[in-house]
Amino acid sequence: MEDRKRALVSLLLQYTLVHEVLGIPYPDIVINRTLEGKPFLECGRFCFDFPNFNFNVSHHGDYVAIASEPLCLVGLDIVNFMIPEKETVPEYIQNFSSYFSSSEWDRIISVGNNEEVLAEFYRYWCLKEAYVKAIGSGLAYGLHKVEFHHTNWTSISVKVDGVTNQQWRFWLFDLDKGHSVSIARGHPRLAIESYKRSLKRTKFNEEEHNVGLHLPNPRFVLRTVEELISVIHKAKRSC
């Protein structure tokens, strides 16, 4: 039931975002999914000012979030630092060890006590999920080849197959003591084929891409469910 509630709020966020950012009337908003399950907007006659408008949603724990980009790919993930009930922390994270590079794993297990180890594990996992969701794959296969580096969780960079990829930017924030959220922003040509078909453009020159890649990254705006419903009701009354 809790997951159903989060999924419903996720839908409310998607429609509210599209309406407020693009000005599309609610009855004209069409959101579909790729074969891998990534939601996307059927732009049709809209989105002229945003060549690749796309968004991503995530929900876990006490939060549901959404982020969008006008040109670059966007991936978003929230993690709730859930404490395992039937396993110790080392036993729990060991189940996921194959998804991390040796460098990442060494950082995770050597960071400190069990609470710190669990938080470090979830933060790395959060970044990997944002990357996977940005490219539209929806699969965790090969995540050990996606290796993150950071300085106190700032200046985050990624290596794919051992090569630093400069076409990505990443951010990670703590929403509160028990939740983190990460955002991935990358070049549209890096999307998997089925997701590329939902984008208007995948080829940009270096200058255009750099403009999109280095756009400001504003902080999240917190809204209650009641506020979302109120926005929708007001918009529908004006239609």
Coordinates of C-alpha atoms in Angstrom, one line a residue:
M1 CA 0.0 0.0 0.0
E2 CA 2.8 2.4 0.8
D3 CA 4.4 1.8 -2.6
R4 CA 1.1 2.4 -4.3
K5 CA 0.8 5.7 -2.5
R6 CA 4.3 6.7 -3.6
A7 CA 3.5 5.7 -7.2
L8 CA 0.4 7.8 -7.2
V9 CA 2.3 10.8 -5.9
S10 CA 4.9 10.2 -8.7
L11 CA 2.1 10.5 -11.3
L12 CA 0.9 13.7 -9.7
L13 CA 4.4 15.1 -9.9
Q14 CA 4.9 14.2 -13.5
Y15 CA 1.7 15.9 -14.7
T16 CA 2.3 18.9 -12.5
L17 CA 5.8 19.3 -13.7
V18 CA 4.8 19.1 -17.4
H19 CA 2.0 21.5 -16.9
E20 CA 4.0 24.1 -14.9
V21 CA 7.2 24.0 -17.0
L22 CA 5.7 23.6 -20.5
G23 CA 2.3 25.1 -20.0
I24 CA 0.6 22.1 -21.5
P25 CA -3.1 21.8 -20.5
Y26 CA -3.7 18.7 -18.4
P27 CA -6.1 17.1 -20.9
D28 CA -3.3 17.3 -23.6
I29 CA -0.5 15.7 -21.5
V30 CA 0.4 12.3 -22.8
I31 CA 3.0 10.3 -20.8
N32 CA 4.1 6.9 -22.1
R33 CA 6.8 4.4 -21.1
T34 CA 9.6 2.8 -23.0
L35 CA 9.9 -1.0 -23.1
E36 CA 12.3 -0.7 -20.2
G37 CA 9.7 1.3 -18.2
K38 CA 11.1 4.8 -18.3
P39 CA 8.3 7.4 -18.5
F40 CA 8.5 10.1 -21.2
L41 CA 6.4 12.9 -22.5
E42 CA 4.8 12.6 -26.0
C43 CA 5.7 16.2 -26.9
G44 CA 3.7 16.5 -30.2
R45 CA 3.3 20.2 -31.0
F46 CA 4.8 21.2 -27.6
C47 CA 8.3 21.5 -26.3
F48 CA 9.6 23.8 -29.0
D49 CA 11.8 25.7 -26.5
F50 CA 13.2 22.5 -25.0
P51 CA 14.7 20.3 -27.7
N52 CA 15.0 17.2 -25.5
F53 CA 12.6 17.8 -22.6
N54 CA 12.8 14.7 -20.4
F55 CA 12.2 13.9 -16.7
N56 CA 12.8 11.2 -14.2
V57 CA 11.1 10.3 -11.0
S58 CA 12.0 8.3 -7.9
H59 CA 10.4 7.3 -4.7
H60 CA 11.8 5.6 -1.6
G61 CA 11.1 6.0 2.1
D62 CA 9.4 9.3 3.0
Y63 CA 10.1 11.1 -0.3
V64 CA 8.9 11.2 -3.9
A65 CA 11.0 13.4 -6.3
I66 CA 11.2 14.5 -9.9
A67 CA 13.8 16.3 -12.0
S68 CA 13.8 17.5 -15.6
E69 CA 16.2 18.7 -18.2
P70 CA 15.7 20.7 -21.5
L71 CA 18.6 19.1 -23.5
C72 CA 20.6 16.5 -21.5
L73 CA 19.5 13.2 -20.2
V74 CA 18.4 13.2 -16.6
G75 CA 18.4 10.4 -14.0
L76 CA 17.2 10.7 -10.5
D77 CA 17.3 8.3 -7.5
I78 CA 16.3 8.5 -3.9
V79 CA 17.6 6.0 -1.2
N80 CA 16.3 5.6 2.3
F81 CA 19.0 4.3 4.6
M82 CA 17.0 1.3 5.7
I83 CA 18.7 -0.8 8.3
P84 CA 18.5 -4.6 7.4
E85 CA 16.4 -6.5 9.9
K86 CA 17.4 -10.2 9.3
E87 CA 21.1 -9.7 8.4
T88 CA 24.0 -7.8 9.7
V89 CA 25.2 -4.7 7.7
P90 CA 28.2 -6.6 6.3
E91 CA 26.0 -9.5 5.3
Y92 CA 23.4 -7.3 3.7
I93 CA 25.8 -5.2 1.6
Q94 CA 27.7 -8.3 0.5
N95 CA 24.7 -9.3 -1.5
F96 CA 25.4 -6.4 -3.8
S97 CA 29.2 -6.5 -3.9
S98 CA 29.2 -7.6 -7.6
Y99 CA 27.7 -4.3 -8.7
F100 CA 30.7 -2.3 -7.4
S101 CA 34.2 -1.8 -8.6
S102 CA 37.1 -2.9 -6.3
S103 CA 37.9 0.8 -5.6
E104 CA 34.3 1.6 -4.7
W105 CA 34.0 -1.5 -2.5
D106 CA 37.2 -0.7 -0.6
R107 CA 35.8 2.8 0.1
I108 CA 32.5 1.4 1.4
I109 CA 33.8 -1.2 3.8
S110 CA 36.6 1.0 5.2
V111 CA 34.6 4.2 5.9
G112 CA 33.9 3.5 9.5
N113 CA 31.3 1.8 11.7
N114 CA 28.3 -0.1 10.5
E115 CA 26.1 2.9 10.2
E116 CA 28.7 4.8 8.2
V117 CA 29.3 1.8 6.0
L118 CA 25.6 1.5 5.2
A119 CA 25.3 5.2 4.4
E120 CA 28.3 5.0 2.1
F121 CA 26.8 1.9 0.4
Y122 CA 23.5 3.6 -0.2
R123 CA 25.1 6.8 -1.6
Y124 CA 27.1 4.8 -4.2
W125 CA 24.1 2.8 -5.0
C126 CA 22.0 6.0 -5.4
L127 CA 24.5 7.3 -8.0
K128 CA 24.6 4.1 -10.0
E129 CA 20.8 4.0 -10.1
A130 CA 20.6 7.6 -11.3
Y131 CA 23.1 6.7 -14.1
V132 CA 21.1 3.6 -15.2
K133 CA 17.8 5.6 -15.2
A134 CA 19.3 8.5 -17.2
I135 CA 20.3 6.2 -20.1
G136 CA 17.0 4.5 -19.8
S137 CA 18.2 0.9 -19.4
G138 CA 16.5 0.0 -16.2
L139 CA 19.0 -2.8 -15.7
A140 CA 21.7 -3.2 -13.1
Y141 CA 23.8 -5.4 -15.4
G142 CA 27.3 -4.1 -15.8
L143 CA 27.2 -1.6 -13.0
H144 CA 30.6 -2.8 -11.7
K145 CA 31.9 -1.1 -14.9
V146 CA 30.5 2.2 -13.8
E147 CA 32.8 3.6 -11.2
F148 CA 32.3 6.8 -9.2
H149 CA 34.9 9.0 -7.7
H150 CA 34.3 12.0 -5.5
T151 CA 35.7 14.4 -2.9
N152 CA 33.5 14.3 0.1
W153 CA 30.6 13.6 -2.3
T154 CA 31.3 16.7 -4.3
S155 CA 33.1 17.0 -7.7
I156 CA 31.6 13.6 -8.6
S157 CA 33.0 12.0 -11.7
V158 CA 32.4 8.6 -13.4
K159 CA 34.6 6.1 -15.2
V160 CA 32.9 3.7 -17.6
D161 CA 35.0 0.6 -18.5
G162 CA 37.9 2.3 -16.8
V163 CA 37.7 5.5 -18.9
T164 CA 36.7 8.8 -17.3
N165 CA 33.6 10.1 -19.1
Q166 CA 33.5 13.9 -19.3
Q167 CA 29.9 13.9 -20.8
W168 CA 28.3 13.4 -17.4
R169 CA 27.7 15.5 -14.3
F170 CA 26.4 14.2 -11.0
W171 CA 25.1 15.6 -7.8
L172 CA 24.3 14.0 -4.5
F173 CA 22.3 15.6 -1.6
D174 CA 21.2 14.5 1.8
L175 CA 17.5 15.2 2.1
D176 CA 17.6 14.4 5.8
K177 CA 19.6 12.1 8.1
G178 CA 18.0 9.0 6.5
H179 CA 17.6 9.9 2.8
S180 CA 19.9 10.8 0.0
V181 CA 19.0 11.8 -3.6
S182 CA 21.3 11.8 -6.6
I183 CA 20.9 13.5 -10.1
A184 CA 22.7 12.4 -13.3
R185 CA 23.0 14.7 -16.3
G186 CA 24.5 13.3 -19.5
H187 CA 24.7 13.5 -23.3
P188 CA 21.6 12.4 -25.2
R189 CA 23.6 10.1 -27.5
L190 CA 24.5 8.0 -24.4
A191 CA 20.8 6.8 -24.1
I192 CA 20.0 3.3 -25.0
E193 CA 18.3 2.9 -28.5
S194 CA 14.7 2.5 -27.3
Y195 CA 15.0 5.6 -25.2
K196 CA 16.6 7.6 -28.0
R197 CA 13.5 7.2 -30.0
S198 CA 11.6 9.3 -27.4
L199 CA 14.0 12.2 -27.8
K200 CA 13.8 14.9 -30.4
R201 CA 17.6 15.3 -30.9
T202 CA 20.6 13.2 -29.9
K203 CA 23.2 15.0 -31.9
F204 CA 24.6 18.3 -30.6
N205 CA 27.8 20.2 -31.2
E206 CA 30.2 20.5 -28.3
E207 CA 29.2 24.1 -27.6
E208 CA 25.5 23.2 -27.4
H209 CA 26.1 20.2 -25.2
N210 CA 28.4 22.1 -22.8
V211 CA 25.6 24.7 -22.4
G212 CA 23.2 22.0 -21.4
L213 CA 25.6 20.1 -19.3
H214 CA 26.6 23.1 -17.2
L215 CA 23.2 24.6 -16.6
P216 CA 22.5 25.6 -13.0
N217 CA 21.3 22.8 -10.8
P218 CA 18.7 24.3 -8.5
R219 CA 17.8 22.8 -5.1
F220 CA 14.6 20.7 -4.8
V221 CA 11.4 22.5 -3.9
L222 CA 9.4 20.6 -1.2
R223 CA 5.6 20.3 -1.8
T224 CA 3.0 18.4 0.1
V225 CA 0.5 16.1 -1.6
E226 CA -2.2 18.6 -0.8
E227 CA -0.4 21.3 -2.6
L228 CA 0.0 19.1 -5.7
I229 CA -3.7 18.3 -5.7
S230 CA -4.6 21.9 -5.3
V231 CA -2.5 22.9 -8.4
I232 CA -4.2 20.2 -10.5
H233 CA -7.7 21.3 -9.4
K234 CA -7.0 25.0 -10.2
A235 CA -5.6 24.1 -13.6
K236 CA -8.5 21.8 -14.5
R237 CA -11.0 24.5 -13.5
S238 CA -9.3 26.9 -15.9
C239 CA -9.4 24.5 -18.8

